[in-house]
Coordinates of C-alpha atoms in Angstrom, one line a residue:
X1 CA 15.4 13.2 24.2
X2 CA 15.1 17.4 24.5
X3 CA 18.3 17.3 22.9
X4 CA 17.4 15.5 19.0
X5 CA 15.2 18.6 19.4
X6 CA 12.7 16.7 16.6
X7 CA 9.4 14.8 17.4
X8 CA 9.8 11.3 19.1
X9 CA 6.3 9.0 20.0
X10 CA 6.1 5.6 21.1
X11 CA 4.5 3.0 18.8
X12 CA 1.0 3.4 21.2
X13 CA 0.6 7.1 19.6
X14 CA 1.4 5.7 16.6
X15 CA -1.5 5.9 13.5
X16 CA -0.3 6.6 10.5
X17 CA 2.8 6.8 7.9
X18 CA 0.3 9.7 6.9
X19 CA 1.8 12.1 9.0
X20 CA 5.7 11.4 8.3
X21 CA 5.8 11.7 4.2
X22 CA 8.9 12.1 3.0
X23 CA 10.9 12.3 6.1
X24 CA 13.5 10.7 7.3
X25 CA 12.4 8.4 10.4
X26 CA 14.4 6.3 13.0
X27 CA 12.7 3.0 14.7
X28 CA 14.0 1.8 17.8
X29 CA 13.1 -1.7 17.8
X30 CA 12.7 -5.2 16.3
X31 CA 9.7 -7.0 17.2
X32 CA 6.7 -7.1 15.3
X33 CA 5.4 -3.4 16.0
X34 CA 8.9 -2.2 14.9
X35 CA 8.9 -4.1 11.8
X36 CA 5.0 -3.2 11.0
X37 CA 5.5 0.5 11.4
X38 CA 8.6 0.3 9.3
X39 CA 6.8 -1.2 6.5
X40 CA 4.2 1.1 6.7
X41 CA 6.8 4.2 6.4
X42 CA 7.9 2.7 3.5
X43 CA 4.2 2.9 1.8
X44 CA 3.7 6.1 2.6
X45 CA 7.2 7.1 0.8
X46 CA 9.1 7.5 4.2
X47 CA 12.8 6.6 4.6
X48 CA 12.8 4.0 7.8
X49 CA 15.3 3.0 9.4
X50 CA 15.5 0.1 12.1
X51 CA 17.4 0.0 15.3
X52 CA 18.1 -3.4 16.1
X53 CA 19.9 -4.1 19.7
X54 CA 19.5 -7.8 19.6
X55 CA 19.6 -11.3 17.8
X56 CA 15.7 -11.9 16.7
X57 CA 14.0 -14.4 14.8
X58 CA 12.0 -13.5 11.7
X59 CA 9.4 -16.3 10.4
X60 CA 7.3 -16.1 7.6
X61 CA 3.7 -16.0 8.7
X62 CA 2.4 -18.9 6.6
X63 CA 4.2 -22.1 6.3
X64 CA 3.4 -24.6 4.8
X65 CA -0.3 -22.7 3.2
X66 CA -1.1 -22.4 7.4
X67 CA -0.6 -19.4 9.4
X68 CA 2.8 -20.4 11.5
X69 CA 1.2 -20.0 14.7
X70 CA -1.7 -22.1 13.9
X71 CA 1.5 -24.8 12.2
X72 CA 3.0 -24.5 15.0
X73 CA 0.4 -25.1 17.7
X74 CA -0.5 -28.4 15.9
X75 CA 3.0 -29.6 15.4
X76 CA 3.8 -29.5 19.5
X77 CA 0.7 -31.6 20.0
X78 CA 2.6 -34.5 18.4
X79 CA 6.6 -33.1 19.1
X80 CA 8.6 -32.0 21.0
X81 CA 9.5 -27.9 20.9
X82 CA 13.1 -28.7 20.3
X83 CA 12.4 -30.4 17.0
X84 CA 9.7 -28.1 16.5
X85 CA 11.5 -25.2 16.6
X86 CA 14.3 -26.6 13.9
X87 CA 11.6 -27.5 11.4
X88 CA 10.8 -23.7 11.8
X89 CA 14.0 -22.5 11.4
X90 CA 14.2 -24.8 8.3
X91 CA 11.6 -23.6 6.7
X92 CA 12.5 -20.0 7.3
X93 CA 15.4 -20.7 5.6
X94 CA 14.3 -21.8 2.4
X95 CA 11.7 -19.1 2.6
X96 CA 13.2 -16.3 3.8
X97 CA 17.3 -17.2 3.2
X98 CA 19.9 -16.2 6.0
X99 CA 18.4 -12.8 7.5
X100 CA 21.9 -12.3 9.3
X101 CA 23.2 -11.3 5.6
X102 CA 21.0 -7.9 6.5
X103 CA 21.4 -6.9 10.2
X104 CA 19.0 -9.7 11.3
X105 CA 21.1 -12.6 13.8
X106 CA 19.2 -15.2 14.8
X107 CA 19.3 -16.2 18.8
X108 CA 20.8 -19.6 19.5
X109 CA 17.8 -20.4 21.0
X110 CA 15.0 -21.7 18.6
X111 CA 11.8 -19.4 18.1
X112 CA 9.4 -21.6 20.9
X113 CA 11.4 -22.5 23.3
X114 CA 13.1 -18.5 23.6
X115 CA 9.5 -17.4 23.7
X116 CA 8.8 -20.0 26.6
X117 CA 12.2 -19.1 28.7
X118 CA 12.5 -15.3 28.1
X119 CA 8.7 -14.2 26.4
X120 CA 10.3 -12.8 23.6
X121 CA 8.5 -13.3 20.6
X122 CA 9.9 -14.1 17.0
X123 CA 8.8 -11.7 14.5
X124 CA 6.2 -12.3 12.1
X125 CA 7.3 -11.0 8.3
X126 CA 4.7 -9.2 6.4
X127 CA 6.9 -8.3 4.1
X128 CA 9.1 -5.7 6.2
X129 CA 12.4 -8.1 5.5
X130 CA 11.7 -7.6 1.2
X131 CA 12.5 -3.7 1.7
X132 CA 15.5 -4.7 4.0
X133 CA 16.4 -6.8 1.2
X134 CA 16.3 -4.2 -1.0
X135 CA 17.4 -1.4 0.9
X136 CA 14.4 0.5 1.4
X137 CA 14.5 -0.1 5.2
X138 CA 18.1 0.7 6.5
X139 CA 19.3 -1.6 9.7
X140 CA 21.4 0.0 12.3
X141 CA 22.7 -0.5 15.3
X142 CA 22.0 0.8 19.1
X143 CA 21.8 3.9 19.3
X144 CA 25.2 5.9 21.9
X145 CA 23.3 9.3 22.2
X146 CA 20.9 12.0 20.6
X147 CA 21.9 15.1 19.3
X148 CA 20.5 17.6 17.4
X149 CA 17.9 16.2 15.0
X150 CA 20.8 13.5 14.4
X151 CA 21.6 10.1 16.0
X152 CA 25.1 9.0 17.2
X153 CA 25.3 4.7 16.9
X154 CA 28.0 2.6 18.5
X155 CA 29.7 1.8 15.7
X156 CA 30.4 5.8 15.5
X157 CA 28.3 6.7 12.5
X158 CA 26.4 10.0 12.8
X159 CA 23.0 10.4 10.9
X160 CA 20.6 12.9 10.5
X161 CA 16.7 11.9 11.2
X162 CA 13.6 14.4 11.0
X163 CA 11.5 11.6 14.1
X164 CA 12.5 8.6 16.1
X165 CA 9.6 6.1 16.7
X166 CA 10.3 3.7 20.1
X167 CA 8.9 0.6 19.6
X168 CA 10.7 -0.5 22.6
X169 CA 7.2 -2.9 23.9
X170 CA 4.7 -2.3 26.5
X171 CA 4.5 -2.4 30.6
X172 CA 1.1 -3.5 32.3
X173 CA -1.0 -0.9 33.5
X174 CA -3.7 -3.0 35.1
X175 CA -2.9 -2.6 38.5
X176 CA -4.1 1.3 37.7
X177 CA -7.3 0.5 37.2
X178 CA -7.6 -2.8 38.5
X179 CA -8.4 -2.3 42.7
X180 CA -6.9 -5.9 43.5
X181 CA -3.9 -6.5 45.1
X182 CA -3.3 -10.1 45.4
X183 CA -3.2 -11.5 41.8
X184 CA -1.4 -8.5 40.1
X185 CA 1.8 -7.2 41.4
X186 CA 2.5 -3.7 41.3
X187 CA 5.9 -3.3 40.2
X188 CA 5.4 -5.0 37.0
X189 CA 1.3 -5.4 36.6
X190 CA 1.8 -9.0 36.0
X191 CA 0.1 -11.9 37.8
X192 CA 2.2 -13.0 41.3
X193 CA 2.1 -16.5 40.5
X194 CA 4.4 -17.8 37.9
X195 CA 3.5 -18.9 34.7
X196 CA 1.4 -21.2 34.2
X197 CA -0.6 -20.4 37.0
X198 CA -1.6 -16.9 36.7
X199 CA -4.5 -16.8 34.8
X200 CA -7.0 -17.4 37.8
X201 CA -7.4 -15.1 40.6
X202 CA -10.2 -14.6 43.3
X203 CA -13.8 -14.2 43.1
X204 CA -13.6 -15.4 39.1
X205 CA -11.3 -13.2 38.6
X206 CA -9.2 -14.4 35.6
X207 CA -6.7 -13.1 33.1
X208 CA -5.4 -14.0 29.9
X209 CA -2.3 -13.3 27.8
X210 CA -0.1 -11.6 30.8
X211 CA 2.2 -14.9 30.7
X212 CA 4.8 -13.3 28.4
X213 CA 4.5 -16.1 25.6
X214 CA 2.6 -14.3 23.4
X215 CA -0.4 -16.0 21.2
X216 CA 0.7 -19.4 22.5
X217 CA 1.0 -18.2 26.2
X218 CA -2.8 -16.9 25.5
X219 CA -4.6 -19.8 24.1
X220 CA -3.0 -22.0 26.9
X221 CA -4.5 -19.6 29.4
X222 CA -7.7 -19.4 27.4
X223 CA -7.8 -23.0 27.4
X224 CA -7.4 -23.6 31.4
X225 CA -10.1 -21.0 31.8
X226 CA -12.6 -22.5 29.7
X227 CA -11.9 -25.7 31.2
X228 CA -12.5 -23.9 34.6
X229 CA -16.1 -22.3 33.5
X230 CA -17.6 -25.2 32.8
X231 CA -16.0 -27.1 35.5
X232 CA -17.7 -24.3 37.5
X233 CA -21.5 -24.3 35.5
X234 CA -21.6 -28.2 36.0
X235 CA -20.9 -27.9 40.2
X236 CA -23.3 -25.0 40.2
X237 CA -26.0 -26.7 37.8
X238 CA -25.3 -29.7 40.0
X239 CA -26.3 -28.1 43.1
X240 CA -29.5 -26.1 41.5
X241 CA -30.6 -29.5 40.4
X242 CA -34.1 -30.5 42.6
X243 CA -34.0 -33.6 44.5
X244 CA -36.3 -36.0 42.8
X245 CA -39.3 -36.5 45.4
X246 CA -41.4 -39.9 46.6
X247 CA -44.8 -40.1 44.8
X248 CA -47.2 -39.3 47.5
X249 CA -48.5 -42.7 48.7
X250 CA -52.0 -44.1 48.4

């Protein structure tokens, strides 16, 4: 990194296309962040381009006039995720035509169930893919080393950049702050006991969203610890009940 010799932040630090008018910028990754911050070079008349080091899946974020989350949470109530996920692939299709024409593979794996096994999460376009489309938003491959204010791919080509911007994802800091040993691990900050039965820990200790499965991971964990308050406010309100007493006798 002392090498490209040029500024390089993580998408954390990141606020603004403000700051990067008019200069040439390199994001390092696919997901959601990666695609948001391109899109947001592009508005403030930067020249983004995206790093992308793996097959991903890009869905529109309404289907069918719902919010594909919201679609999709409502269609595995009634199917299974394997025919879920190929009515969102379908969709996506017809929406949003075959992104590997720009850079973009799709996994084998359908969107839900590569989520479930892996936690990776499918992108959700909010408009990023119309400036691939249009050229606006250059894909490249990984990236073989930095040199000065220029980037070296693997497929050999040499380009100049003024910033690189990692959105390479985030690590849990909770067990920084967090003086508990038993529910979060330490290597990873993530709750010991596999998913799904991290989300409750000792002395009402619970957590939400650290299950890798993104918004659906979260409202399932949400869920079980709802279920758990009130399982928890009807045994206590049970035992603050008074015993009914006699009437005194005449």
């Amino acid at each position: 990194m002392e090498d490209f010799g040029g500024p390089i932040k993580h998408t954390s630090f990141y606020k603004s296309g403000e700051e990067f008018r008019g200069k040439k910028v390199l994001v390092v990754g696919c997901g959601n962040s990666g695609m948001e911050v391109c899109l947001d070079l592009c508005d403030h008349t930067a020249t983004p381009s995206l790093v992308v080091r793996d097959t991903v899946h890009v869905l529109p974020r309404e289907m069918l006039g719902k919010s594909t989350f919201g679609l999709s949470m409502w269609l595995l109530k009634w199917f299974p995720i394997g025919v879920v996920d190929r009515l969102l692939l379908m969709v996506s299709r017809l929406m949003l035509g075959d992104t590997s024409r720009f850079g973009l593979d799709r996994p084998i794996m359908g969107p839900l169930r590569l989520k479930n096994f892996s936690g990776k999460t499918p992108v959700l376009d909010v408009g990023t893919l119309a400036k691939i489309k249009t050229g606006h938003i250059k894909i490249r491959p990984s990236i073989k080393r930095l040199r000065r204010h220029a980037v070296e791919f693997v497929d050999g080509r040499l380009e100049n950049f003024d910033s690189i911007i990692l959105a390479t994802g985030y690590r849990s800091n909770v067990p920084s702050w967090l003086k508990e040993g038993e529910m979060f691990g330490k290597a990873d900050g993530l709750p010991r006991r596999p998913f799904p039965n991290g989300w409750k820990g000792e002395n009402g200790l619970y957590a939400v969203g650290f299950t890798k499965r993104g918004l659906l991971g979260a409202s399932m964990d949400a869920k079980r610890i709802a279920e758990d308050i009130e399982r928890c406010w009807r045994a206590e309100a049970k035992l603050c009940t008074p015993t009914p007493q006699s009437p005194p006798s005449t």
